[in-house]
């Protein structure tokens, strides 16, 4: 043997053997390099940051594999395959009133997914020829298609091409946002590779055709076939198939119901693509006519109303994701909604806006008007606008006072506040000295409310408001006692509903809620006031209507409520309840400018009374009976030969006098800036606040 090494110790370690080998080698070949004796490594073993090249290669490969595994995990979490089986647009929901009457329909028109194996070959080939002719041969990405698109975009006619395969399109509209960026394109390619590895080609194509958009709010081939041609996709003709395939590129612009010429031109392009792809012959393409539409279903229901816009998000949470249309019954009462519309329409508020919401004490919303016209403005002032509630907020101040031990008979000073930086005044600067809480609430004394706020503290007032369901942020200063923090009308009305039903907080809802089990009721059920506290709250709210600022809302049945007017008359409200209805009315300008002559105790209270009078049986205020005429004892008296008297308007400066045959003399005037209506008749004089500061000319009888 050439390199023999003798060793007497058969158990010598490897290092000793190698050292002996190196020494023997050096003796036999003294001129050869001896790297084991060199302090500097050879060029082939150069180091980078103290590590060999091979070390970096191994660990770099491991890092790439780890990154790939992380991407797969990310895709499995953020892009589940089941998502591609769901419609990409929320399916259509039809909302029904409580009596089953359809009131609105919202959402996309979708239908059952298609099975590729059951479609005619010309239907499949029409889509493949125009969208992805190499679909069955590529692995999710078509390099030739990408190159062709890049060349066309750089040197073509100026029409941008995407070059995306059907798999990429499925990945895009199923898992990604429509943004245009290289990052999104990269994610799209990764998901396309992943889909190709998890699904068969037929499954990918089927999911694509079941979700792609065809215009007219229609998603999926089956829904499009029924919408445009009133037939199932399994029975589509060639002319119908090519027209549908042509819509995918620009469905909104090419929809045949809106642009039949463009749709027909695009269909011919699909036929030429099928000829180029050898799916049909040129003779067959020439003999194919333009498809004739057969659109039979026309939408008659509105897609949105004030109530529907508020209810649809709740409906989505109640329904499972799927392709079928959903019909769901709401709490809306069609009769009460019509009454609300009529009351608002004849309110005579001029250029101002109005909102009305009516609910049961349980929170079931039965009527909603969010503005004068949904067509002109879909902004819902009942649910979206946060406006100052004015004195309607005093309910929470007085609730905090009752919780502190005070009663409606407790005294509070109704005198000017002359100390401190915040010095509010009463309306008309009228003060009554020491009065009871009930009187202060009924007359809506501002100084009394602020003194109560100072007495109980802002935290207790905030707690009282939150207990009753106020969720809007509140600013804890003395002006809060007068309603300086904005709230929505629906949450304010729900707070009053908590008092009406003595169960709080009340959550307004558009759909019937399941009754709580006794265990759930025991641990998370609504709370209630003690019978004493509840009775005192009713005393306060009843006094406001019967003898206070809310007298214009009086009914023939017990009614409870509170007026509210924000600073500078920017908001006017009345919120109250009677029978089984809780109703809130708001009037204001969208630009927050002051109202002219409208306050909470005027027009809002009368609108509330008008709605309640028509909604609740026997609730309308009693009309004073006419005085019966008694014949003269000396004999019958013939009526004077005079025509029936009409309203006789007499304008005296800023006052107006009318002579009415039935009501007598009516004088509308201002006293100290307060509009008054004075009636002089057979029963004497009757003085009350004027119907409106801006009087309209008397209507002809």
mmCIF file of C-alpha atoms in Angstrom, residues 274-546:
data_model
loop_
_atom_site.group_PDB
_atom_site.id
_atom_site.type_symbol
_atom_site.label_atom_id
_atom_site.label_comp_id
_atom_site.label_asym_id
_atom_site.label_seq_id
_atom_site.Cartn_x
_atom_site.Cartn_y
_atom_site.Cartn_z
ATOM 1 C CA UNK A 274 -64.006 30.497 -31.146
ATOM 2 C CA UNK A 275 -63.126 30.092 -34.807
ATOM 3 C CA UNK A 276 -59.477 30.894 -34.071
ATOM 4 C CA UNK A 277 -59.563 28.367 -31.242
ATOM 5 C CA UNK A 278 -61.092 25.796 -33.632
ATOM 6 C CA UNK A 279 -64.135 25.429 -31.387
ATOM 7 C CA UNK A 280 -66.496 26.156 -34.309
ATOM 8 C CA UNK A 281 -66.150 26.631 -38.046
ATOM 9 C CA UNK A 282 -66.272 29.935 -39.854
ATOM 10 C CA UNK A 283 -69.490 28.851 -41.529
ATOM 11 C CA UNK A 284 -71.059 28.188 -38.147
ATOM 12 C CA UNK A 285 -69.973 31.600 -36.910
ATOM 13 C CA UNK A 286 -71.415 33.298 -39.995
ATOM 14 C CA UNK A 287 -74.742 31.529 -39.504
ATOM 15 C CA UNK A 288 -75.091 32.495 -35.833
ATOM 16 C CA UNK A 289 -77.535 35.393 -35.370
ATOM 17 C CA UNK A 290 -77.486 37.996 -32.621
ATOM 18 C CA UNK A 291 -79.282 36.697 -29.552
ATOM 19 C CA UNK A 292 -82.657 38.208 -28.688
ATOM 20 C CA UNK A 293 -83.235 39.223 -25.086
ATOM 21 C CA UNK A 294 -86.085 37.843 -23.008
ATOM 22 C CA UNK A 295 -86.078 39.927 -19.817
ATOM 23 C CA UNK A 296 -89.283 39.171 -17.944
ATOM 24 C CA UNK A 297 -88.609 40.254 -14.389
ATOM 25 C CA UNK A 298 -88.687 43.987 -13.758
ATOM 26 C CA UNK A 299 -87.812 45.317 -10.317
ATOM 27 C CA UNK A 300 -90.709 47.223 -8.786
ATOM 28 C CA UNK A 301 -89.649 47.352 -5.151
ATOM 29 C CA UNK A 302 -87.283 50.084 -4.000
ATOM 30 C CA UNK A 303 -83.732 48.986 -3.286
ATOM 31 C CA UNK A 304 -83.550 51.290 -0.319
ATOM 32 C CA UNK A 305 -85.672 53.231 2.136
ATOM 33 C CA UNK A 306 -84.751 54.863 5.403
ATOM 34 C CA UNK A 307 -85.924 51.794 7.290
ATOM 35 C CA UNK A 308 -84.463 49.284 4.791
ATOM 36 C CA UNK A 309 -81.013 50.892 4.835
ATOM 37 C CA UNK A 310 -80.998 50.575 8.620
ATOM 38 C CA UNK A 311 -82.402 47.028 8.644
ATOM 39 C CA UNK A 312 -80.327 45.382 5.871
ATOM 40 C CA UNK A 313 -77.084 45.081 7.918
ATOM 41 C CA UNK A 314 -79.085 43.364 10.675
ATOM 42 C CA UNK A 315 -80.661 41.059 8.092
ATOM 43 C CA UNK A 316 -77.228 40.017 6.760
ATOM 44 C CA UNK A 317 -76.244 38.875 10.242
ATOM 45 C CA UNK A 318 -79.392 36.771 10.533
ATOM 46 C CA UNK A 319 -79.025 34.944 7.200
ATOM 47 C CA UNK A 320 -76.459 32.351 6.159
ATOM 48 C CA UNK A 321 -74.204 32.965 3.190
ATOM 49 C CA UNK A 322 -75.569 31.298 0.091
ATOM 50 C CA UNK A 323 -76.868 31.790 -3.429
ATOM 51 C CA UNK A 324 -80.608 31.789 -2.755
ATOM 52 C CA UNK A 325 -82.804 34.858 -2.343
ATOM 53 C CA UNK A 326 -83.912 35.509 1.214
ATOM 54 C CA UNK A 327 -87.282 36.863 2.357
ATOM 55 C CA UNK A 328 -87.305 38.069 5.936
ATOM 56 C CA UNK A 329 -90.099 39.658 7.949
ATOM 57 C CA UNK A 330 -89.342 42.887 9.785
ATOM 58 C CA UNK A 331 -91.051 44.665 12.669
ATOM 59 C CA UNK A 332 -92.212 47.519 10.410
ATOM 60 C CA UNK A 333 -95.964 48.111 10.595
ATOM 61 C CA UNK A 334 -97.204 49.111 7.131
ATOM 62 C CA UNK A 335 -100.195 51.024 8.534
ATOM 63 C CA UNK A 336 -98.093 53.010 10.991
ATOM 64 C CA UNK A 337 -95.444 53.695 8.351
ATOM 65 C CA UNK A 338 -98.077 55.159 6.027
ATOM 66 C CA UNK A 339 -99.396 57.332 8.859
ATOM 67 C CA UNK A 340 -95.847 58.553 9.553
ATOM 68 C CA UNK A 341 -95.335 59.459 5.885
ATOM 69 C CA UNK A 342 -98.612 61.402 5.732
ATOM 70 C CA UNK A 343 -97.947 63.232 8.985
ATOM 71 C CA UNK A 344 -94.482 64.273 7.821
ATOM 72 C CA UNK A 345 -95.721 65.249 4.356
ATOM 73 C CA UNK A 346 -98.243 67.740 5.741
ATOM 74 C CA UNK A 347 -96.068 69.053 8.576
ATOM 75 C CA UNK A 348 -95.336 72.319 6.780
ATOM 76 C CA UNK A 349 -91.726 72.631 7.914
ATOM 77 C CA UNK A 350 -90.571 74.580 4.879
ATOM 78 C CA UNK A 351 -86.943 74.009 3.955
ATOM 79 C CA UNK A 352 -86.087 72.279 7.242
ATOM 80 C CA UNK A 353 -85.643 68.522 7.612
ATOM 81 C CA UNK A 354 -87.586 66.129 9.798
ATOM 82 C CA UNK A 355 -87.176 62.673 11.314
ATOM 83 C CA UNK A 356 -89.659 60.418 13.069
ATOM 84 C CA UNK A 357 -89.113 57.028 14.651
ATOM 85 C CA UNK A 358 -91.776 54.922 16.350
ATOM 86 C CA UNK A 359 -91.128 51.769 18.343
ATOM 87 C CA UNK A 360 -92.712 49.457 20.877
ATOM 88 C CA UNK A 361 -91.431 49.606 24.468
ATOM 89 C CA UNK A 362 -89.462 46.432 23.654
ATOM 90 C CA UNK A 363 -87.476 48.272 20.944
ATOM 91 C CA UNK A 364 -89.289 46.871 17.898
ATOM 92 C CA UNK A 365 -89.194 49.702 15.360
ATOM 93 C CA UNK A 366 -92.601 49.977 13.656
ATOM 94 C CA UNK A 367 -92.179 53.192 11.650
ATOM 95 C CA UNK A 368 -89.243 55.303 10.525
ATOM 96 C CA UNK A 369 -88.877 58.471 8.480
ATOM 97 C CA UNK A 370 -85.330 59.766 8.117
ATOM 98 C CA UNK A 371 -86.047 62.900 6.105
ATOM 99 C CA UNK A 372 -88.524 64.670 3.861
ATOM 100 C CA UNK A 373 -87.476 62.718 0.753
ATOM 101 C CA UNK A 374 -85.331 59.577 0.462
ATOM 102 C CA UNK A 375 -84.938 60.231 -3.260
ATOM 103 C CA UNK A 376 -83.389 63.630 -2.613
ATOM 104 C CA UNK A 377 -81.310 62.544 0.385
ATOM 105 C CA UNK A 378 -80.735 59.003 1.660
ATOM 106 C CA UNK A 379 -79.061 60.321 4.811
ATOM 107 C CA UNK A 380 -81.076 58.930 7.711
ATOM 108 C CA UNK A 381 -81.546 61.672 10.285
ATOM 109 C CA UNK A 382 -83.254 59.243 12.654
ATOM 110 C CA UNK A 383 -80.275 56.872 12.946
ATOM 111 C CA UNK A 384 -77.193 58.687 11.600
ATOM 112 C CA UNK A 385 -77.464 62.332 12.652
ATOM 113 C CA UNK A 386 -76.104 63.207 16.095
ATOM 114 C CA UNK A 387 -77.891 66.391 17.118
ATOM 115 C CA UNK A 388 -78.309 68.197 20.423
ATOM 116 C CA UNK A 389 -81.391 66.814 22.211
ATOM 117 C CA UNK A 390 -82.049 70.008 24.150
ATOM 118 C CA UNK A 391 -84.336 69.641 27.162
ATOM 119 C CA UNK A 392 -85.314 66.064 26.276
ATOM 120 C CA UNK A 393 -81.983 65.195 27.914
ATOM 121 C CA UNK A 394 -83.289 66.519 31.244
ATOM 122 C CA UNK A 395 -84.936 63.127 31.769
ATOM 123 C CA UNK A 396 -81.516 61.731 32.722
ATOM 124 C CA UNK A 397 -80.706 64.666 35.004
ATOM 125 C CA UNK A 398 -83.953 64.200 36.917
ATOM 126 C CA UNK A 399 -83.456 60.413 37.024
ATOM 127 C CA UNK A 400 -80.079 60.994 38.711
ATOM 128 C CA UNK A 401 -81.792 63.371 41.148
ATOM 129 C CA UNK A 402 -84.469 60.789 42.010
ATOM 130 C CA UNK A 403 -81.763 58.177 42.563
ATOM 131 C CA UNK A 404 -80.047 60.563 44.992
ATOM 132 C CA UNK A 405 -83.155 60.610 47.187
ATOM 133 C CA UNK A 406 -85.124 63.554 45.835
ATOM 134 C CA UNK A 407 -88.791 63.296 44.815
ATOM 135 C CA UNK A 408 -91.032 65.215 42.401
ATOM 136 C CA UNK A 409 -92.206 67.255 45.417
ATOM 137 C CA UNK A 410 -88.665 68.271 46.412
ATOM 138 C CA UNK A 411 -87.957 71.995 46.024
ATOM 139 C CA UNK A 412 -85.401 73.504 43.673
ATOM 140 C CA UNK A 413 -84.550 77.171 43.090
ATOM 141 C CA UNK A 414 -85.881 78.541 39.807
ATOM 142 C CA UNK A 415 -83.920 81.768 40.050
ATOM 143 C CA UNK A 416 -81.162 83.293 37.896
ATOM 144 C CA UNK A 417 -77.668 81.816 38.251
ATOM 145 C CA UNK A 418 -75.288 84.685 38.958
ATOM 146 C CA UNK A 419 -72.206 82.740 40.004
ATOM 147 C CA UNK A 420 -69.633 80.806 38.027
ATOM 148 C CA UNK A 421 -68.661 80.944 34.378
ATOM 149 C CA UNK A 422 -71.733 79.105 33.104
ATOM 150 C CA UNK A 423 -74.906 81.142 33.579
ATOM 151 C CA UNK A 424 -77.800 79.738 31.561
ATOM 152 C CA UNK A 425 -81.159 81.483 31.432
ATOM 153 C CA UNK A 426 -84.720 80.247 31.236
ATOM 154 C CA UNK A 427 -86.714 80.658 28.047
ATOM 155 C CA UNK A 428 -88.153 84.171 28.044
ATOM 156 C CA UNK A 429 -86.101 84.830 31.224
ATOM 157 C CA UNK A 430 -89.093 83.892 33.372
ATOM 158 C CA UNK A 431 -88.347 82.625 36.876
ATOM 159 C CA UNK A 432 -90.698 81.302 39.551
ATOM 160 C CA UNK A 433 -88.635 81.171 42.741
ATOM 161 C CA UNK A 434 -88.625 77.930 44.702
ATOM 162 C CA UNK A 435 -90.664 75.311 42.870
ATOM 163 C CA UNK A 436 -91.012 71.541 42.982
ATOM 164 C CA UNK A 437 -89.047 69.232 40.707
ATOM 165 C CA UNK A 438 -92.310 68.322 38.998
ATOM 166 C CA UNK A 439 -93.037 71.973 38.203
ATOM 167 C CA UNK A 440 -89.448 72.558 37.077
ATOM 168 C CA UNK A 441 -89.591 69.573 34.739
ATOM 169 C CA UNK A 442 -93.013 70.494 33.383
ATOM 170 C CA UNK A 443 -91.981 74.092 32.656
ATOM 171 C CA UNK A 444 -88.537 72.939 31.434
ATOM 172 C CA UNK A 445 -86.602 75.255 33.744
ATOM 173 C CA UNK A 446 -83.004 75.476 32.556
ATOM 174 C CA UNK A 447 -81.579 76.899 35.773
ATOM 175 C CA UNK A 448 -83.263 74.159 37.822
ATOM 176 C CA UNK A 449 -81.755 71.455 35.604
ATOM 177 C CA UNK A 450 -78.266 72.958 35.928
ATOM 178 C CA UNK A 451 -78.636 73.212 39.720
ATOM 179 C CA UNK A 452 -79.645 69.538 39.831
ATOM 180 C CA UNK A 453 -76.601 68.679 37.693
ATOM 181 C CA UNK A 454 -74.389 70.561 40.144
ATOM 182 C CA UNK A 455 -76.027 68.759 43.048
ATOM 183 C CA UNK A 456 -75.801 65.142 41.800
ATOM 184 C CA UNK A 457 -72.633 65.473 39.669
ATOM 185 C CA UNK A 458 -71.874 64.800 36.038
ATOM 186 C CA UNK A 459 -70.886 61.157 36.591
ATOM 187 C CA UNK A 460 -74.314 60.266 37.983
ATOM 188 C CA UNK A 461 -76.054 62.019 35.079
ATOM 189 C CA UNK A 462 -73.833 60.188 32.591
ATOM 190 C CA UNK A 463 -74.548 56.883 34.351
ATOM 191 C CA UNK A 464 -78.300 57.507 34.200
ATOM 192 C CA UNK A 465 -78.095 58.211 30.448
ATOM 193 C CA UNK A 466 -75.958 55.157 29.760
ATOM 194 C CA UNK A 467 -78.230 52.941 31.837
ATOM 195 C CA UNK A 468 -81.118 53.884 29.572
ATOM 196 C CA UNK A 469 -79.101 53.133 26.433
ATOM 197 C CA UNK A 470 -77.366 56.353 25.412
ATOM 198 C CA UNK A 471 -74.162 55.249 23.669
ATOM 199 C CA UNK A 472 -73.037 58.513 22.074
ATOM 200 C CA UNK A 473 -70.092 60.197 23.845
ATOM 201 C CA UNK A 474 -71.141 62.788 26.433
ATOM 202 C CA UNK A 475 -69.172 65.861 27.471
ATOM 203 C CA UNK A 476 -69.309 66.171 31.265
ATOM 204 C CA UNK A 477 -69.860 69.853 31.890
ATOM 205 C CA UNK A 478 -72.845 71.816 33.182
ATOM 206 C CA UNK A 479 -74.224 72.424 29.682
ATOM 207 C CA UNK A 480 -74.884 68.667 29.446
ATOM 208 C CA UNK A 481 -77.910 69.248 31.697
ATOM 209 C CA UNK A 482 -79.458 71.180 28.785
ATOM 210 C CA UNK A 483 -78.563 68.567 26.152
ATOM 211 C CA UNK A 484 -75.364 69.975 24.686
ATOM 212 C CA UNK A 485 -73.934 66.578 23.608
ATOM 213 C CA UNK A 486 -75.205 65.134 20.347
ATOM 214 C CA UNK A 487 -77.220 61.903 20.276
ATOM 215 C CA UNK A 488 -79.230 60.135 17.589
ATOM 216 C CA UNK A 489 -83.000 60.300 17.610
ATOM 217 C CA UNK A 490 -83.341 56.514 17.667
ATOM 218 C CA UNK A 491 -81.178 56.058 20.774
ATOM 219 C CA UNK A 492 -82.975 58.913 22.527
ATOM 220 C CA UNK A 493 -86.357 57.367 21.687
ATOM 221 C CA UNK A 494 -85.099 53.965 22.889
ATOM 222 C CA UNK A 495 -84.123 55.559 26.208
ATOM 223 C CA UNK A 496 -87.693 56.809 26.662
ATOM 224 C CA UNK A 497 -88.888 53.312 25.688
ATOM 225 C CA UNK A 498 -86.950 52.001 28.680
ATOM 226 C CA UNK A 499 -89.067 54.224 30.918
ATOM 227 C CA UNK A 500 -92.285 53.295 29.093
ATOM 228 C CA UNK A 501 -91.792 49.550 29.584
ATOM 229 C CA UNK A 502 -89.703 49.792 32.766
ATOM 230 C CA UNK A 503 -87.078 47.517 31.239
ATOM 231 C CA UNK A 504 -83.758 48.951 30.178
ATOM 232 C CA UNK A 505 -81.601 49.345 28.262
ATOM 233 C CA UNK A 506 -83.723 48.972 25.128
ATOM 234 C CA UNK A 507 -81.930 48.020 21.909
ATOM 235 C CA UNK A 508 -83.847 49.185 18.808
ATOM 236 C CA UNK A 509 -84.215 46.334 16.320
ATOM 237 C CA UNK A 510 -85.840 45.653 12.971
ATOM 238 C CA UNK A 511 -86.530 41.921 13.417
ATOM 239 C CA UNK A 512 -88.317 39.875 16.026
ATOM 240 C CA UNK A 513 -85.997 38.680 18.750
ATOM 241 C CA UNK A 514 -86.172 35.316 20.436
ATOM 242 C CA UNK A 515 -87.343 35.344 24.011
ATOM 243 C CA UNK A 516 -84.631 34.938 26.616
ATOM 244 C CA UNK A 517 -84.449 31.746 28.629
ATOM 245 C CA UNK A 518 -84.678 32.076 32.375
ATOM 246 C CA UNK A 519 -80.955 31.450 32.854
ATOM 247 C CA UNK A 520 -80.048 34.114 30.296
ATOM 248 C CA UNK A 521 -82.637 36.474 31.785
ATOM 249 C CA UNK A 522 -81.215 35.887 35.263
ATOM 250 C CA UNK A 523 -77.628 36.786 34.347
ATOM 251 C CA UNK A 524 -77.943 39.186 31.382
ATOM 252 C CA UNK A 525 -81.581 40.232 31.242
ATOM 253 C CA UNK A 526 -82.778 43.849 31.249
ATOM 254 C CA UNK A 527 -82.926 45.840 34.440
ATOM 255 C CA UNK A 528 -85.874 47.827 35.771
ATOM 256 C CA UNK A 529 -86.665 50.660 38.149
ATOM 257 C CA UNK A 530 -88.330 50.174 41.477
ATOM 258 C CA UNK A 531 -92.055 50.761 41.321
ATOM 259 C CA UNK A 532 -91.571 54.005 43.300
ATOM 260 C CA UNK A 533 -88.892 55.391 40.970
ATOM 261 C CA UNK A 534 -90.865 54.388 37.897
ATOM 262 C CA UNK A 535 -94.005 56.077 39.221
ATOM 263 C CA UNK A 536 -92.069 59.290 39.923
ATOM 264 C CA UNK A 537 -90.652 59.317 36.394
ATOM 265 C CA UNK A 538 -94.144 58.926 34.971
ATOM 266 C CA UNK A 539 -95.325 61.798 37.172
ATOM 267 C CA UNK A 540 -92.630 64.065 35.730
ATOM 268 C CA UNK A 541 -93.259 63.107 32.110
ATOM 269 C CA UNK A 542 -97.018 63.291 32.559
ATOM 270 C CA UNK A 543 -96.818 66.777 34.078
ATOM 271 C CA UNK A 544 -94.836 67.991 31.084
ATOM 272 C CA UNK A 545 -97.678 66.990 28.731
ATOM 273 C CA UNK A 546 -100.645 67.871 30.923
#
